[in-house]
mmCIF file of C-alpha atoms in Angstrom:
data_model
loop_
_atom_site.group_PDB
_atom_site.id
_atom_site.type_symbol
_atom_site.label_atom_id
_atom_site.label_comp_id
_atom_site.label_asym_id
_atom_site.label_seq_id
_atom_site.Cartn_x
_atom_site.Cartn_y
_atom_site.Cartn_z
ATOM 1 C CA MET A 1 227.307 -13.603 128.945
ATOM 2 C CA TYR A 2 226.700 -16.716 126.853
ATOM 3 C CA SER A 3 228.470 -19.963 127.684
ATOM 4 C CA ASP A 4 228.126 -21.144 124.085
ATOM 5 C CA ASN A 5 227.856 -18.491 121.364
ATOM 6 C CA SER A 6 226.214 -20.924 118.964
ATOM 7 C CA GLN A 7 223.460 -21.902 121.393
ATOM 8 C CA LYS A 8 223.060 -18.448 123.035
ATOM 9 C CA LYS A 9 222.601 -19.975 126.471
ATOM 10 C CA LEU A 10 222.292 -17.277 129.095
ATOM 11 C CA ILE A 11 224.247 -17.590 132.348
ATOM 12 C CA LYS A 12 222.595 -16.266 135.505
ATOM 13 C CA PRO A 13 224.082 -13.033 136.921
ATOM 14 C CA VAL A 14 226.180 -13.327 140.069
ATOM 15 C CA THR A 15 224.611 -11.586 143.083
ATOM 16 C CA LEU A 16 225.606 -11.040 146.703
ATOM 17 C CA SER A 17 223.435 -14.035 147.592
ATOM 18 C CA THR A 18 225.432 -16.093 145.075
ATOM 19 C CA LEU A 19 228.716 -15.148 146.743
ATOM 20 C CA LYS A 20 227.405 -15.907 150.229
ATOM 21 C CA GLN A 21 226.173 -19.309 149.057
ATOM 22 C CA MET A 22 229.594 -19.985 147.527
ATOM 23 C CA LYS A 23 231.147 -19.527 150.975
ATOM 24 C CA THR A 24 228.669 -22.017 152.423
ATOM 25 C CA ASP A 25 229.347 -24.475 149.610
ATOM 26 C CA LYS A 26 233.137 -23.937 149.842
ATOM 27 C CA ASP A 27 233.176 -22.967 146.165
ATOM 28 C CA LYS A 28 236.074 -20.536 145.753
ATOM 29 C CA ILE A 29 235.194 -17.038 144.510
ATOM 30 C CA THR A 30 237.305 -15.560 141.704
ATOM 31 C CA ILE A 31 237.816 -11.813 141.336
ATOM 32 C CA LEU A 32 239.993 -9.765 138.993
ATOM 33 C CA THR A 33 240.392 -6.022 138.659
ATOM 34 C CA SER A 34 239.163 -4.343 135.490
ATOM 35 C CA TYR A 35 238.934 -0.738 134.431
ATOM 36 C CA ASP A 36 237.213 -0.921 131.026
ATOM 37 C CA ALA A 37 234.503 -2.662 129.032
ATOM 38 C CA THR A 38 236.703 -4.891 126.871
ATOM 39 C CA PHE A 39 238.621 -6.726 129.599
ATOM 40 C CA THR A 40 235.419 -6.994 131.620
ATOM 41 C CA ASN A 41 233.645 -8.779 128.777
ATOM 42 C CA VAL A 42 236.500 -11.272 128.396
ATOM 43 C CA MET A 43 236.472 -11.933 132.144
ATOM 44 C CA ASN A 44 232.762 -12.719 131.894
ATOM 45 C CA VAL A 45 233.432 -15.225 129.127
ATOM 46 C CA ALA A 46 236.194 -16.839 131.222
ATOM 47 C CA GLY A 47 233.882 -17.358 134.201
ATOM 48 C CA VAL A 48 235.241 -14.769 136.664
ATOM 49 C CA GLU A 49 232.516 -14.267 139.277
ATOM 50 C CA ALA A 50 233.306 -10.700 140.345
ATOM 51 C CA ILE A 51 235.076 -7.643 138.971
ATOM 52 C CA LEU A 52 236.880 -5.161 141.205
ATOM 53 C CA VAL A 53 237.123 -1.655 139.790
ATOM 54 C CA GLY A 54 240.198 -0.859 141.812
ATOM 55 C CA ASP A 55 241.755 2.481 142.619
ATOM 56 C CA SER A 56 244.930 0.748 141.407
ATOM 57 C CA LEU A 57 243.895 2.395 138.139
ATOM 58 C CA GLY A 58 245.783 5.393 139.497
ATOM 59 C CA MET A 59 249.106 3.694 138.826
ATOM 60 C CA LEU A 60 248.141 1.336 136.015
ATOM 61 C CA VAL A 61 245.939 3.563 133.879
ATOM 62 C CA GLN A 62 246.755 7.128 134.937
ATOM 63 C CA GLY A 63 250.480 6.709 135.608
ATOM 64 C CA GLN A 64 250.323 8.010 139.180
ATOM 65 C CA ASP A 65 252.822 6.867 141.823
ATOM 66 C CA SER A 66 250.084 5.731 144.248
ATOM 67 C CA THR A 67 246.319 5.385 144.588
ATOM 68 C CA LEU A 68 246.017 8.666 146.505
ATOM 69 C CA PRO A 69 245.419 11.042 143.544
ATOM 70 C CA VAL A 70 242.426 8.999 142.295
ATOM 71 C CA THR A 71 239.121 10.852 142.686
ATOM 72 C CA ILE A 72 235.569 9.605 143.123
ATOM 73 C CA GLU A 73 234.859 10.986 139.644
ATOM 74 C CA ASP A 74 237.626 8.750 138.261
ATOM 75 C CA MET A 75 236.099 5.764 140.017
ATOM 76 C CA CYS A 76 232.632 6.543 138.667
ATOM 77 C CA TYR A 77 233.992 6.889 135.119
ATOM 78 C CA HIS A 78 235.728 3.515 135.178
ATOM 79 C CA THR A 79 232.846 1.812 137.011
ATOM 80 C CA ALA A 80 230.492 2.947 134.250
ATOM 81 C CA ALA A 81 232.894 1.619 131.607
ATOM 82 C CA VAL A 82 233.102 -1.756 133.364
ATOM 83 C CA LYS A 83 229.313 -1.856 133.706
ATOM 84 C CA ARG A 84 228.870 -1.392 129.954
ATOM 85 C CA GLY A 85 231.099 -4.394 129.269
ATOM 86 C CA ASN A 86 229.577 -6.596 131.949
ATOM 87 C CA THR A 87 226.945 -9.253 131.465
ATOM 88 C CA ASN A 88 226.843 -11.340 134.619
ATOM 89 C CA ALA A 89 229.755 -10.646 137.021
ATOM 90 C CA PHE A 90 229.292 -8.907 140.376
ATOM 91 C CA ILE A 91 230.893 -5.426 140.303
ATOM 92 C CA VAL A 92 232.759 -4.085 143.339
ATOM 93 C CA SER A 93 234.087 -0.511 143.173
ATOM 94 C CA ASP A 94 236.719 1.101 145.365
ATOM 95 C CA MET A 95 235.888 4.295 147.173
ATOM 96 C CA SER A 96 238.809 6.629 146.559
ATOM 97 C CA PHE A 97 241.104 8.215 149.119
ATOM 98 C CA MET A 98 239.269 10.619 151.461
ATOM 99 C CA SER A 99 235.919 10.028 149.752
ATOM 100 C CA TYR A 100 234.532 8.382 152.920
ATOM 101 C CA SER A 101 236.182 10.237 155.784
ATOM 102 C CA LYS A 102 232.737 11.015 157.251
ATOM 103 C CA PRO A 103 229.610 8.816 157.130
ATOM 104 C CA GLU A 104 227.400 11.291 155.233
ATOM 105 C CA GLN A 105 230.171 11.974 152.741
ATOM 106 C CA ALA A 106 230.593 8.229 152.284
ATOM 107 C CA LEU A 107 226.872 7.821 151.642
ATOM 108 C CA ASP A 108 226.858 10.494 148.941
ATOM 109 C CA ASN A 109 229.916 9.079 147.179
ATOM 110 C CA ALA A 110 228.793 5.458 147.500
ATOM 111 C CA ALA A 111 225.503 6.463 145.882
ATOM 112 C CA LYS A 112 227.452 7.879 142.931
ATOM 113 C CA LEU A 113 229.311 4.586 142.479
ATOM 114 C CA MET A 114 226.114 2.548 142.711
ATOM 115 C CA GLN A 115 224.451 4.797 140.131
ATOM 116 C CA ALA A 116 227.484 4.336 137.870
ATOM 117 C CA GLY A 117 226.997 0.562 137.962
ATOM 118 C CA ALA A 118 228.587 -0.886 141.097
ATOM 119 C CA ASN A 119 226.893 -3.707 143.013
ATOM 120 C CA MET A 120 229.062 -3.117 146.094
ATOM 121 C CA VAL A 121 231.543 -0.520 147.348
ATOM 122 C CA LYS A 122 234.879 -1.246 149.022
ATOM 123 C CA LEU A 123 236.378 0.843 151.825
ATOM 124 C CA GLU A 124 239.791 0.536 153.493
ATOM 125 C CA GLY A 125 239.991 0.644 157.270
ATOM 126 C CA GLY A 126 239.163 -0.937 160.613
ATOM 127 C CA SER A 127 236.857 -0.218 163.508
ATOM 128 C CA TRP A 128 236.614 3.501 162.748
ATOM 129 C CA LEU A 129 234.517 2.549 159.692
ATOM 130 C CA ALA A 130 231.768 0.868 161.733
ATOM 131 C CA ASP A 131 229.407 3.862 161.764
ATOM 132 C CA THR A 132 229.951 4.467 158.059
ATOM 133 C CA ILE A 133 229.300 0.836 157.162
ATOM 134 C CA LYS A 134 226.185 0.813 159.332
ATOM 135 C CA LEU A 135 224.822 3.861 157.518
ATOM 136 C CA LEU A 136 225.563 2.460 154.054
ATOM 137 C CA SER A 137 224.070 -0.902 154.967
ATOM 138 C CA GLN A 138 220.908 0.717 156.317
ATOM 139 C CA ARG A 139 220.535 2.567 153.003
ATOM 140 C CA GLY A 140 220.813 -0.656 151.007
ATOM 141 C CA ILE A 141 224.420 -0.314 149.832
ATOM 142 C CA PRO A 142 226.482 -3.536 150.091
ATOM 143 C CA VAL A 143 229.954 -3.010 151.565
ATOM 144 C CA CYS A 144 233.278 -4.827 151.345
ATOM 145 C CA ALA A 145 235.702 -3.850 154.124
ATOM 146 C CA HIS A 146 239.402 -3.980 153.201
ATOM 147 C CA LEU A 147 241.703 -4.926 156.101
ATOM 148 C CA GLY A 148 245.340 -5.847 156.596
ATOM 149 C CA LEU A 149 247.600 -3.903 154.234
ATOM 150 C CA THR A 150 245.527 -0.909 153.130
ATOM 151 C CA PRO A 151 247.281 0.924 150.258
ATOM 152 C CA GLN A 152 245.521 4.232 150.919
ATOM 153 C CA SER A 153 247.240 4.246 154.339
ATOM 154 C CA VAL A 154 250.630 3.093 153.097
ATOM 155 C CA HIS A 155 252.410 6.206 154.375
ATOM 156 C CA LYS A 156 250.976 5.666 157.850
ATOM 157 C CA LEU A 157 251.910 1.966 157.735
ATOM 158 C CA GLY A 158 255.477 2.817 156.745
ATOM 159 C CA GLY A 159 255.398 1.012 153.416
ATOM 160 C CA TYR A 160 253.980 -2.145 151.878
ATOM 161 C CA LYS A 161 254.469 -4.578 154.757
ATOM 162 C CA VAL A 162 252.809 -7.806 155.849
ATOM 163 C CA GLN A 163 250.212 -7.117 158.546
ATOM 164 C CA GLY A 164 248.993 -9.300 161.437
ATOM 165 C CA LYS A 165 252.290 -11.076 162.100
ATOM 166 C CA SER A 166 252.198 -10.685 165.883
ATOM 167 C CA GLN A 167 249.539 -12.180 168.131
ATOM 168 C CA GLU A 168 248.471 -8.690 169.175
ATOM 169 C CA THR A 169 247.924 -7.442 165.630
ATOM 170 C CA ALA A 170 246.269 -10.732 164.592
ATOM 171 C CA ASP A 171 243.829 -10.426 167.498
ATOM 172 C CA LEU A 172 243.108 -6.835 166.479
ATOM 173 C CA LEU A 173 242.313 -7.915 162.908
ATOM 174 C CA LEU A 174 239.859 -10.491 164.223
ATOM 175 C CA GLN A 175 238.238 -7.969 166.551
ATOM 176 C CA GLU A 176 237.887 -5.390 163.787
ATOM 177 C CA SER A 177 236.565 -7.986 161.339
ATOM 178 C CA LEU A 178 233.796 -9.005 163.727
ATOM 179 C CA GLU A 179 232.946 -5.374 164.487
ATOM 180 C CA LEU A 180 232.626 -4.492 160.814
ATOM 181 C CA VAL A 181 230.489 -7.538 160.067
ATOM 182 C CA GLU A 182 228.276 -6.588 163.001
ATOM 183 C CA ALA A 183 228.006 -3.088 161.503
ATOM 184 C CA GLY A 184 226.802 -4.568 158.216
ATOM 185 C CA ALA A 185 229.832 -5.432 156.069
ATOM 186 C CA ASP A 186 228.849 -8.082 153.519
ATOM 187 C CA MET A 187 232.379 -9.094 152.515
ATOM 188 C CA LEU A 188 235.904 -8.761 153.901
ATOM 189 C CA LEU A 189 239.064 -8.401 151.841
ATOM 190 C CA TYR A 190 242.407 -9.195 153.474
ATOM 191 C CA GLU A 191 245.658 -8.050 151.909
ATOM 192 C CA CYS A 192 249.160 -9.246 152.834
ATOM 193 C CA ILE A 193 248.520 -11.220 156.007
ATOM 194 C CA PRO A 194 249.930 -14.611 157.099
ATOM 195 C CA THR A 195 248.276 -17.643 155.516
ATOM 196 C CA ALA A 196 247.372 -19.134 158.905
ATOM 197 C CA LEU A 197 245.683 -15.891 159.925
ATOM 198 C CA GLY A 198 243.705 -15.858 156.679
ATOM 199 C CA LYS A 199 242.434 -19.309 157.589
ATOM 200 C CA SER A 200 241.393 -18.423 161.127
ATOM 201 C CA LEU A 201 239.680 -15.206 160.062
ATOM 202 C CA THR A 202 237.758 -16.988 157.307
ATOM 203 C CA GLU A 203 236.543 -19.570 159.802
ATOM 204 C CA ALA A 204 235.559 -16.880 162.314
ATOM 205 C CA VAL A 205 233.399 -14.597 160.165
ATOM 206 C CA PRO A 206 230.040 -15.429 158.527
ATOM 207 C CA VAL A 207 230.607 -13.389 155.350
ATOM 208 C CA PRO A 208 232.790 -14.204 152.314
ATOM 209 C CA THR A 209 236.490 -13.425 152.717
ATOM 210 C CA ILE A 210 238.660 -12.480 149.754
ATOM 211 C CA GLY A 211 242.428 -12.676 149.874
ATOM 212 C CA ILE A 212 245.309 -11.048 148.049
ATOM 213 C CA GLY A 213 248.510 -12.266 149.612
ATOM 214 C CA ALA A 214 246.430 -13.911 152.359
ATOM 215 C CA GLY A 215 246.886 -17.587 151.473
ATOM 216 C CA HIS A 216 244.557 -20.140 149.912
ATOM 217 C CA TYR A 217 242.150 -20.627 152.833
ATOM 218 C CA THR A 218 240.113 -17.464 152.186
ATOM 219 C CA ASP A 219 236.759 -17.924 150.457
ATOM 220 C CA GLY A 220 238.047 -16.260 147.314
ATOM 221 C CA GLN A 221 240.995 -14.584 145.621
ATOM 222 C CA VAL A 222 241.581 -11.308 143.819
ATOM 223 C CA LEU A 223 244.478 -10.260 141.622
ATOM 224 C CA VAL A 224 245.226 -7.061 139.774
ATOM 225 C CA LEU A 225 244.705 -7.566 136.036
ATOM 226 C CA HIS A 226 248.052 -6.144 134.963
ATOM 227 C CA ASP A 227 249.923 -8.259 137.527
ATOM 228 C CA MET A 228 248.370 -11.552 136.474
ATOM 229 C CA ILE A 229 249.199 -11.043 132.796
ATOM 230 C CA GLY A 230 252.775 -9.935 133.459
ATOM 231 C CA LEU A 231 252.325 -6.199 132.826
ATOM 232 C CA ASN A 232 253.159 -5.033 136.330
ATOM 233 C CA LEU A 233 255.763 -2.289 136.492
ATOM 234 C CA GLY A 234 258.811 -2.719 138.689
ATOM 235 C CA HIS A 235 258.742 -5.106 141.660
ATOM 236 C CA THR A 236 256.529 -8.202 141.393
ATOM 237 C CA PRO A 237 254.770 -8.921 144.708
ATOM 238 C CA ARG A 238 255.234 -12.362 146.243
ATOM 239 C CA PHE A 239 251.530 -13.190 145.880
ATOM 240 C CA VAL A 240 251.415 -12.569 142.110
ATOM 241 C CA LYS A 241 251.486 -15.217 139.402
ATOM 242 C CA ASN A 242 251.709 -14.556 135.661
ATOM 243 C CA PHE A 243 248.954 -16.568 133.978
ATOM 244 C CA LEU A 244 249.697 -15.292 130.456
ATOM 245 C CA ILE A 245 252.304 -17.978 129.783
ATOM 246 C CA ASP A 246 252.729 -21.193 127.788
ATOM 247 C CA GLY A 247 251.144 -19.740 124.675
ATOM 248 C CA ARG A 248 247.873 -18.749 126.347
ATOM 249 C CA ASN A 249 245.775 -15.897 125.041
ATOM 250 C CA ILE A 250 244.030 -13.456 127.390
ATOM 251 C CA THR A 251 240.848 -15.514 127.698
ATOM 252 C CA GLU A 252 242.834 -18.668 128.433
ATOM 253 C CA ALA A 253 244.872 -16.813 131.068
ATOM 254 C CA PHE A 254 241.677 -15.763 132.838
ATOM 255 C CA GLU A 255 240.296 -19.301 132.566
ATOM 256 C CA ALA A 256 243.519 -20.719 134.028
ATOM 257 C CA TYR A 257 243.247 -18.308 136.953
ATOM 258 C CA VAL A 258 239.657 -19.389 137.621
ATOM 259 C CA LYS A 259 240.598 -23.068 137.445
ATOM 260 C CA GLU A 260 243.607 -22.767 139.750
ATOM 261 C CA VAL A 261 241.707 -20.763 142.359
ATOM 262 C CA LYS A 262 238.862 -23.267 142.263
ATOM 263 C CA ASP A 263 241.103 -26.313 142.686
ATOM 264 C CA MET A 264 243.282 -24.476 145.246
ATOM 265 C CA THR A 265 246.523 -24.791 143.294
ATOM 266 C CA PHE A 266 246.683 -20.987 143.359
ATOM 267 C CA PRO A 267 247.780 -19.393 145.529
ATOM 268 C CA GLY A 268 250.474 -21.887 146.425
ATOM 269 C CA ALA A 269 252.673 -21.869 149.509
ATOM 270 C CA GLU A 270 255.208 -19.742 147.620
ATOM 271 C CA HIS A 271 252.609 -16.974 147.223
ATOM 272 C CA GLY A 272 251.792 -16.713 150.918
ATOM 273 C CA PHE A 273 253.301 -15.274 154.084
ATOM 274 C CA LYS A 274 254.135 -16.835 157.460
#
């Protein structure tokens, strides 16, 4: 990426060390989902630090009714497309449903994603993932653990509901977070948890925390591309804001998102949960 096309001034690539330093410096991390080269390139220009190749592509690109039909081959295809459009952002790729049910299986599939262009893989789950994360970490594969509302387990959870509302479930989230960090997780993503819990978890763990519906105290934020430009289908989640408004183009929408996350005007109180 070049910050000024006329001067061709190269911007340094974002690495895991960059993201960890941003937590230390209290510099908010911005992440958006992308599934192709074109949007990825525009996100680079707008200053988005990390790209999530999300299994949300199942609904948004493939027209599925959930993330469950997405395969590891699908994830590799879209990760490679994002990689080709990327110049400096850190790429995180979702591991698809049942692609990491056993540690050795997870290692094989994580290797495929890394070879396709990912800098980190993301897995959904709690303490049961500790052995898997330990194995991946030992083999040099950075891991983001996704906790709280985990869409791949939505049928088990009984729907898309806020997690960690009781003291018991909040304590469990903290316990599992610490266990997964101890196992080697380099980043934690929390989805749909109370804002106050997002704050306490962020203060308790030494790795960057990313929130989606987790309040503004997490170290960074992520939104689904289609949601933040008003192309979501059906119900709009509470934590979503449409940035493609007031005459903005796509680049300006991404820039507005970066600015509002950085100055902590997004997410606002209206985007969080109690």
